[in-house]
Short mmCIF file of C-alpha atoms and ligand atoms in Angstrom, two decimals:
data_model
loop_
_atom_site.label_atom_id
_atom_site.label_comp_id
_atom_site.label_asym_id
_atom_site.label_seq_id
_atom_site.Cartn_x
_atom_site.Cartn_y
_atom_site.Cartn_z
CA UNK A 787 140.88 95.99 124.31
CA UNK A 788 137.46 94.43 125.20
CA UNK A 789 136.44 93.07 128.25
CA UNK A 790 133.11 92.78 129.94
CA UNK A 791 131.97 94.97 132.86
CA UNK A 792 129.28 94.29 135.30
CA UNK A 793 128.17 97.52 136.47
CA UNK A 794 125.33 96.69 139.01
CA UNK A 795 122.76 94.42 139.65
CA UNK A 796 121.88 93.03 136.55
CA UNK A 797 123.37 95.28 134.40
CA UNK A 798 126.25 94.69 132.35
CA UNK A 799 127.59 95.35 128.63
CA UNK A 800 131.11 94.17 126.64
CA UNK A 801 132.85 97.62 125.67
CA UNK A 802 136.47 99.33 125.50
CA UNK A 803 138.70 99.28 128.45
CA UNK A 804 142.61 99.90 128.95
CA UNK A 805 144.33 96.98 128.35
CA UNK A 806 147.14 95.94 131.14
CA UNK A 807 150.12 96.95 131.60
CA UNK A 808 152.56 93.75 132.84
CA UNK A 809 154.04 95.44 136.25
CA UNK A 810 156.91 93.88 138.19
CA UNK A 811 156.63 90.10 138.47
CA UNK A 812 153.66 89.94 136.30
CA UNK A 813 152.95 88.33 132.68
CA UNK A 814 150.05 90.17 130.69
CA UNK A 815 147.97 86.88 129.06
CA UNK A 816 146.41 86.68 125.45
CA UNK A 817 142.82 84.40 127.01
CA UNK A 818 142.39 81.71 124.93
CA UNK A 819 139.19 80.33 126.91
CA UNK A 820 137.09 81.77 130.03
CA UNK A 821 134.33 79.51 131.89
CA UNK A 822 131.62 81.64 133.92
CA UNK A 823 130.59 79.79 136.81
CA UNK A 824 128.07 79.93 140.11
CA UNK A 825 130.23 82.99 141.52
CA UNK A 826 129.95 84.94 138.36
CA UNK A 827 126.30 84.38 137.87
CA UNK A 828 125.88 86.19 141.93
CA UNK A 829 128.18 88.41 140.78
CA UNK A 830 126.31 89.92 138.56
CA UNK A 831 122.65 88.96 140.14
CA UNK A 832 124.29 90.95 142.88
CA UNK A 833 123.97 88.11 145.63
CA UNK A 834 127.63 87.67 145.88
CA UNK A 835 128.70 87.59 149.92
CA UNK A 836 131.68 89.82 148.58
CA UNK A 837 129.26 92.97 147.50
CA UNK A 838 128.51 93.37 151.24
CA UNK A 839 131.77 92.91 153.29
CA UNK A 840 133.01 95.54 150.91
CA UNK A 841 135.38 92.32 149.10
CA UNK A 842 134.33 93.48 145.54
CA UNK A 843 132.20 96.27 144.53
CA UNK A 844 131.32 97.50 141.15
CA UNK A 845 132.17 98.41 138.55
CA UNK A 846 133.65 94.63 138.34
CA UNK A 847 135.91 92.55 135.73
CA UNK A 848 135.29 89.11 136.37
CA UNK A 849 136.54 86.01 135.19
CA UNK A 850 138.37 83.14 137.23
CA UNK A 851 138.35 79.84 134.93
CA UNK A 852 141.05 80.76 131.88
CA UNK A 853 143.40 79.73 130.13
CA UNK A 854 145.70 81.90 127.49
CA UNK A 855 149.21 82.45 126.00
CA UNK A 856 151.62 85.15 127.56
CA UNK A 857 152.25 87.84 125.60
CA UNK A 858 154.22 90.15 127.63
CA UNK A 859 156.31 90.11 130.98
CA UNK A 860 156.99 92.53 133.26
CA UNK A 861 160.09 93.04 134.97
CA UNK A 862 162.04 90.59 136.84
CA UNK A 863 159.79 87.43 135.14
CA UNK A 864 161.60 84.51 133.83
CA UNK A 865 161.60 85.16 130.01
CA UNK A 866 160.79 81.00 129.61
CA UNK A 867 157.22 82.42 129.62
CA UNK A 868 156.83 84.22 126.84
CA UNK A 869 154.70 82.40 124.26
CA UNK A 870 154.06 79.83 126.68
CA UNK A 871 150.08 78.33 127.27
CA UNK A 872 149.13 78.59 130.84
CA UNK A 873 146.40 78.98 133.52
CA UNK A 874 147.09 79.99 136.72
CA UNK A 875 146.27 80.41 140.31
CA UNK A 876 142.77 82.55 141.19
CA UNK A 877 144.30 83.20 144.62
CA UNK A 878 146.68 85.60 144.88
CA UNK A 879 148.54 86.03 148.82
CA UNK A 880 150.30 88.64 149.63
CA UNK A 881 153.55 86.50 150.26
CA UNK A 882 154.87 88.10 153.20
CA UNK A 883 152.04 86.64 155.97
CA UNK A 884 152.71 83.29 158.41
CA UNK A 885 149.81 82.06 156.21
CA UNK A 886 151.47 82.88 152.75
CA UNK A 887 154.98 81.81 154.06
CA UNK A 888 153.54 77.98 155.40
CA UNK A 889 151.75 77.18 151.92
CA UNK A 890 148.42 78.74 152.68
CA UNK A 891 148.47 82.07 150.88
CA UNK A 892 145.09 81.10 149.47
CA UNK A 893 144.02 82.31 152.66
CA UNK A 894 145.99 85.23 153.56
CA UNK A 895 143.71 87.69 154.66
CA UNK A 896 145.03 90.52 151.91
CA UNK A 897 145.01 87.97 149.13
CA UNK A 898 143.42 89.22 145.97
CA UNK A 899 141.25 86.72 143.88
CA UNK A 900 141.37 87.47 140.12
CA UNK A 901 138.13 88.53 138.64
CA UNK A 902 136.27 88.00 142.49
CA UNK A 903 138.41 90.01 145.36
CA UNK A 904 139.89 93.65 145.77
CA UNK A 905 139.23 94.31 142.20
CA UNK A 906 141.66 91.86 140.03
CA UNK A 907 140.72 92.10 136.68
CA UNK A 908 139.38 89.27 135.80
CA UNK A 909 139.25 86.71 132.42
CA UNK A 910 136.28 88.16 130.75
CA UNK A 911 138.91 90.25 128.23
CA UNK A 912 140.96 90.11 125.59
CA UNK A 913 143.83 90.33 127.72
CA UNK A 914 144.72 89.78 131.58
CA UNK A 915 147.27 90.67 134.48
CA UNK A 916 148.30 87.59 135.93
CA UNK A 917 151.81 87.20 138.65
CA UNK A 918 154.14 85.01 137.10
CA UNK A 919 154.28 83.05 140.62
CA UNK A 920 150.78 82.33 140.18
CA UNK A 921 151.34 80.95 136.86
CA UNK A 922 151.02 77.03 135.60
CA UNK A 923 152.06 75.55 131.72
CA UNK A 924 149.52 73.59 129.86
CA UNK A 925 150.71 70.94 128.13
CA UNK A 926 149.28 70.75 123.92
CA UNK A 927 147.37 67.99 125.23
CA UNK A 928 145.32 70.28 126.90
CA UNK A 929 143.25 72.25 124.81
CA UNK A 930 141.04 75.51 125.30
CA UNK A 931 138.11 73.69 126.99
CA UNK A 932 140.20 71.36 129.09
CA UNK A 933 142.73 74.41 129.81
CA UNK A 934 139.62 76.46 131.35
CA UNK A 935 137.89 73.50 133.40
CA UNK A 936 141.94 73.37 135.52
CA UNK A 937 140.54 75.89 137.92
CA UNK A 938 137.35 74.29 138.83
CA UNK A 939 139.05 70.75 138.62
CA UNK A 940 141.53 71.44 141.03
CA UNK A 941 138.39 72.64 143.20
CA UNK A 942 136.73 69.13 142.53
CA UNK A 943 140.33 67.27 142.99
CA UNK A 944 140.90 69.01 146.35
CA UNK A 945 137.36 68.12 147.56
CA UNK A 946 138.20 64.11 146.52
CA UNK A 947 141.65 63.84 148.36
CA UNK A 948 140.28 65.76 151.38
CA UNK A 949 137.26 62.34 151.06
CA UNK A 950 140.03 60.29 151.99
CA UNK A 951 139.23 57.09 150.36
CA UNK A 952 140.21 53.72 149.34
CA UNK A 953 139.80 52.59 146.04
CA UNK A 954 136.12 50.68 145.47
CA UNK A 955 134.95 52.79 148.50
CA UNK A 956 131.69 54.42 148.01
CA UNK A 957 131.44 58.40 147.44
CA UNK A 958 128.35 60.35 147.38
CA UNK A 959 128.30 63.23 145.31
CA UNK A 960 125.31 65.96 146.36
CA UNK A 961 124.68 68.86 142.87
CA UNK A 962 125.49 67.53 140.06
CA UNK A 963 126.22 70.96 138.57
CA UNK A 964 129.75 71.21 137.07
CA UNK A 965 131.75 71.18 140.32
CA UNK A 966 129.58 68.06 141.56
CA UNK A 967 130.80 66.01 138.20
CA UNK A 968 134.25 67.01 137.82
CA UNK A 969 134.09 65.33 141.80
CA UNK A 970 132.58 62.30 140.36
CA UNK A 971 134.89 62.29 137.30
CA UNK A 972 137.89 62.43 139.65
CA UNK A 973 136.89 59.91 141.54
CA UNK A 974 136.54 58.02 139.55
CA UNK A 975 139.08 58.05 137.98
CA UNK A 976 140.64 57.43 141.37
CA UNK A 977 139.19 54.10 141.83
CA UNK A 978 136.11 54.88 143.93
CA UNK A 979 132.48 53.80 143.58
CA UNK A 980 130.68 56.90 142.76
CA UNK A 981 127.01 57.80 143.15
CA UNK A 982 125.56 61.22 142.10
CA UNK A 983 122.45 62.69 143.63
CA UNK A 984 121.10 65.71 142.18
CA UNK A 985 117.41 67.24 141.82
CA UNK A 986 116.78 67.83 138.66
CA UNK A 987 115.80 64.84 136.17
CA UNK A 988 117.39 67.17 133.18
CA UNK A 989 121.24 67.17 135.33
CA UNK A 990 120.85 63.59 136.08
CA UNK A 991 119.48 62.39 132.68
CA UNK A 992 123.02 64.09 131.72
CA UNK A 993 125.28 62.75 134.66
CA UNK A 994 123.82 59.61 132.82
CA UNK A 995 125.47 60.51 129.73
CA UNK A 996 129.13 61.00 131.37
CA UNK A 997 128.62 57.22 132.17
CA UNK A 998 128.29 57.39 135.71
CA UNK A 999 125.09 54.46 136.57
CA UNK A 1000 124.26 55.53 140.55
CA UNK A 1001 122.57 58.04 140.06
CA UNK A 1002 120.01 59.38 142.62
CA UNK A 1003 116.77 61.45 143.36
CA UNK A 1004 115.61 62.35 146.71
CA UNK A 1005 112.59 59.62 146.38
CA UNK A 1006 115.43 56.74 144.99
CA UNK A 1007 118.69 57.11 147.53
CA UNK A 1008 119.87 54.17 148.89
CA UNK A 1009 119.74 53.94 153.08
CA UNK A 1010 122.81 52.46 152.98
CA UNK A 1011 125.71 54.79 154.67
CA UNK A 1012 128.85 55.90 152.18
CA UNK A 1013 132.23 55.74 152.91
CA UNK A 1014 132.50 59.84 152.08
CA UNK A 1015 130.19 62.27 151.22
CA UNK A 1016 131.23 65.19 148.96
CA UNK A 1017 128.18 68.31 149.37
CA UNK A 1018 129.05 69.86 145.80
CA UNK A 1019 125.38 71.67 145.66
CA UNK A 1020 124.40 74.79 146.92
CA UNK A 1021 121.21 73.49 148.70
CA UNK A 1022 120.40 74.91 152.23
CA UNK A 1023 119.19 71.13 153.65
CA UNK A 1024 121.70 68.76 152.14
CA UNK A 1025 124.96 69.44 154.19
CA UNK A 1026 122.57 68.38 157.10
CA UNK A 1027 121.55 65.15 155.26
CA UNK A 1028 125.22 64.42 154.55
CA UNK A 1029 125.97 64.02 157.91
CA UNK A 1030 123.39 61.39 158.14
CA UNK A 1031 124.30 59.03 154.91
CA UNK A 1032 128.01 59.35 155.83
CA UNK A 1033 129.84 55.96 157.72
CA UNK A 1034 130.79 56.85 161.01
CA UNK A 1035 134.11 57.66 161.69
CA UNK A 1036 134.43 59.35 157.86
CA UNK A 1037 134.53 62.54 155.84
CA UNK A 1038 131.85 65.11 154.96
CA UNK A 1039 133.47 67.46 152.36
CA UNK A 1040 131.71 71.40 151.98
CA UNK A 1041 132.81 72.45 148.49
CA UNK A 1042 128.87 73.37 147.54
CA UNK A 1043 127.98 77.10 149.02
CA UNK A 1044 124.27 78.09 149.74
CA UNK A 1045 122.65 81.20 149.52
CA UNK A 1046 121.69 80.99 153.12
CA UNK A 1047 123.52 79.62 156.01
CA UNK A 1048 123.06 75.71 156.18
CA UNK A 1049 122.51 74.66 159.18
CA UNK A 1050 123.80 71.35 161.24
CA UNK A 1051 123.58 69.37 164.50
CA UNK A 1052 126.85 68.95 165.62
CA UNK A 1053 125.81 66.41 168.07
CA UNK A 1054 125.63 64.07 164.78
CA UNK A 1055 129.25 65.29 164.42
CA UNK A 1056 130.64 64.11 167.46
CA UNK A 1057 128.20 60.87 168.55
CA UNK A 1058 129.44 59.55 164.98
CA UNK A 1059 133.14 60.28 165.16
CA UNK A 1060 132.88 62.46 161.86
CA UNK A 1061 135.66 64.46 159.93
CA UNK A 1062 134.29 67.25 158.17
CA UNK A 1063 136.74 69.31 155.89
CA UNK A 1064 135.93 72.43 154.10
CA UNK A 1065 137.61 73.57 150.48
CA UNK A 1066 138.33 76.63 149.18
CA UNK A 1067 139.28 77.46 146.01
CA UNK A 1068 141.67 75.66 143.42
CA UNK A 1069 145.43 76.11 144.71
CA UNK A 1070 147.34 73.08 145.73
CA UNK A 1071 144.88 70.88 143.03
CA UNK A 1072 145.55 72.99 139.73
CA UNK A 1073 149.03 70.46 139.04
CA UNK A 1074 147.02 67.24 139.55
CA UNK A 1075 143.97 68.68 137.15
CA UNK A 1076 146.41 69.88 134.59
CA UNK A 1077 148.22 65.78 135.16
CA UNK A 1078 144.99 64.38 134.96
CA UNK A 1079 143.40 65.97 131.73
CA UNK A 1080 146.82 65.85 129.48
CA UNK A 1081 146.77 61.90 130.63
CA UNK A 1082 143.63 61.54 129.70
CA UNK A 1083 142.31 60.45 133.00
CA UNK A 1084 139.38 62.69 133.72
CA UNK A 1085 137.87 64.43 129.93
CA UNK A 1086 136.30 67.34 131.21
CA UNK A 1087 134.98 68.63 128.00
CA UNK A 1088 131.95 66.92 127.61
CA UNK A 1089 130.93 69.59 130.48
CA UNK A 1090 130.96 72.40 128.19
CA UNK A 1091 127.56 73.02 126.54
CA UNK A 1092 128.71 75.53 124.39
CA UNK A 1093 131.17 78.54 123.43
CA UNK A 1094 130.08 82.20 122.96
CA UNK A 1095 131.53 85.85 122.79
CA UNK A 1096 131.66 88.51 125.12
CA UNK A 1097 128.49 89.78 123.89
CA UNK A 1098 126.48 87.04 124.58
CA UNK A 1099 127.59 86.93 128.41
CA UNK A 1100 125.34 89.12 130.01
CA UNK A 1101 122.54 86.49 128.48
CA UNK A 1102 124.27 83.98 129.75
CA UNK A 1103 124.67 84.93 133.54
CA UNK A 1104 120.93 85.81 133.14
CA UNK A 1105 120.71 81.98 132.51
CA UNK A 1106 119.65 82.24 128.73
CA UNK A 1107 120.58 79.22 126.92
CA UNK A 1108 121.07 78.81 123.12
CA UNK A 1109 118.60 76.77 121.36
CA UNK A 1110 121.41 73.50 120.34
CA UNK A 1111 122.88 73.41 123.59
CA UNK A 1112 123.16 70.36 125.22
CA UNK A 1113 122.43 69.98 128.82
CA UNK A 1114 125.91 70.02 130.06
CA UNK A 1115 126.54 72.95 132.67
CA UNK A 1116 129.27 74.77 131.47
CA UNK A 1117 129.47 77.62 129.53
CA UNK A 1118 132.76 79.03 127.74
CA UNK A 1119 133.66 82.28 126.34
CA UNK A 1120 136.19 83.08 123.73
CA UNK A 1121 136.48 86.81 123.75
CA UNK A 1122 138.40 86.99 121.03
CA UNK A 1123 135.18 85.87 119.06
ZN1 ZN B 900 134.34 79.30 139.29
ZN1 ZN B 901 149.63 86.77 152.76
#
């Protein structure tokens, strides 16, 4: 089958690889649709924190928004899942560990993290290895786009419920990459009074688009304090500046990572009585994102700017963009094309 290998540091190609096998407890998946996102773009710039703990080394299959159809099940696997659409888990815990055994095994320490950690092959394929326990059905009202946006909406959805708010309570959003507006669109759709602040006039000129009015520069932020702050950027200064526009006595949600550490004063964090809550990763929100697309209360599609092949990712982790794009930040692959 086809899949796409990064190799090193910038240096990648679509080719022939052995397709997978469905071992015990696993489903082998036909992928329908495959996002690439901030972690696949380090990946394969070589930045990623995971090259040098010795997480992920290359040769590398990557690959970690999908959706597909099961096409073949390895022993033990409920036969219900054969045919069926689905996306599924990136975090995959050992089972066995006090973390994996009290709901956490997105943290076990041996967890592999398909197309990221100890070598899971990832999306970017014709075909993948996926556990059946990591597995989740996508309704028909969920198509191809909305079916690979679950994964990074149940990111976004996990970084809104950790905000704790009350409907008509003000959120601030910092990046308003794709992460940063599937937080807005879920709030939203949960009631709260969203603003967006971003840096570039070309992602806020498009935040526009998706509706959303409070929309802010650096030079244009309001003073006034919000009820939540969600950092969804991956700007070195701005979890600092969260902690000053946040209410006292609220949230500060990290979903955003930087390329350098981000410094902050935790005297702000205790003299103002602040909560802040990190998020990693998708598991425990991929059920509510799957709820809220096939109800139709959060459309992530507009997000996607276009769909390409295998081929033409390489290009696109480079950060080539076709010339009728539209300025939305996501970027799907069919590699079936
Ligand atoms: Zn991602
Ligand atoms: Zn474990």
């Amino acid at each position: 089958m086809r899949a796409f290998v990064i190799t090193g540091p910038n240096a990648a190609q679509a080719g022939e690889v052995d397709p997978p096998v469905a071992r015990p407890g696993e489903v082998v998946v036909d992928v329908e649709r495959v996002g690439i996102c901030g972690t696949d773009v380090e990946f394969y710039a070589g930045t990623m924190a995971y090259l040098h703990t010795g997480e992920a080394e290359y040769p590398l299959r990557i690959g970690h928004e999908w959706c597909g159809t099961v096409a073949a099940l390895g022993e033990g696997v409920d036969p219900a899942w054969l045919g069926r659409r689905v996306t599924g888990d990136t975090m995959l815990g050992c089972g066995r560990c006090a973390r994996c055994t009290s709901g956490r095994q997105h943290l076990c320490a041996d967890r592999h993290e398909i197309g990221i950690r100890f070598a899971w092959p990832g999306a970017l394929a014709e075909q993948m290895p996926v556990p059946a326990s990591a597995l989740l059905a996508l309704p028909d009202t969920v198509g191809p786009e909305a079916g690979a946006l679950v994964e990074p909406g149940g990111n976004a959805l996990r970084a809104v419920r950790s905000a704790a708010l009350a409907p008509g309570e003000r959120l601030l959003v910092m990046g308003a990459g794709t992460i940063g507006l599937l937080v807005a669109m879920f709030a939203r759709a949960a009631g709260a009074d969203v603003h967006l602040f971003g840096r570039s006039a070309r992602s806020l000129a498009f935040a526009r688009t998706l509706g959303f009015d409070h929309v802010w520069s650096k030079e244009t932020l309001p003073t006034a304090t919000f009820h939540a702050v969600i950092d969804a950027s991956n700007a070195v200064d701005l979890p600092a500046l969260a902690l000053d526009l946040v209410e006292p006595g609220r949230r500060v949600v990290c979903i955003g990572l930087a390329g350098e550490p981000s410094l902050v004063d935790t005297r702000s964090i205790a003299l103002r009585d602040l909560t802040v809550v990190g998020v990693l990763s998708a598991s425990g929100g991929l059920a509510g994102a799957i709820d809220a697309y096939a109800s139709g209360a959060v459309d992530p599609r507009p997000l996607v700017a276009a769909t390409v092949g295998l081929e033409a990712v390489a290009s696109a982790l480079a950060g080539a963009r076709g010339p009728g794009w539209s300025a939305a930040p996501k970027i799907h692959v069919d590699p079936r094309r």
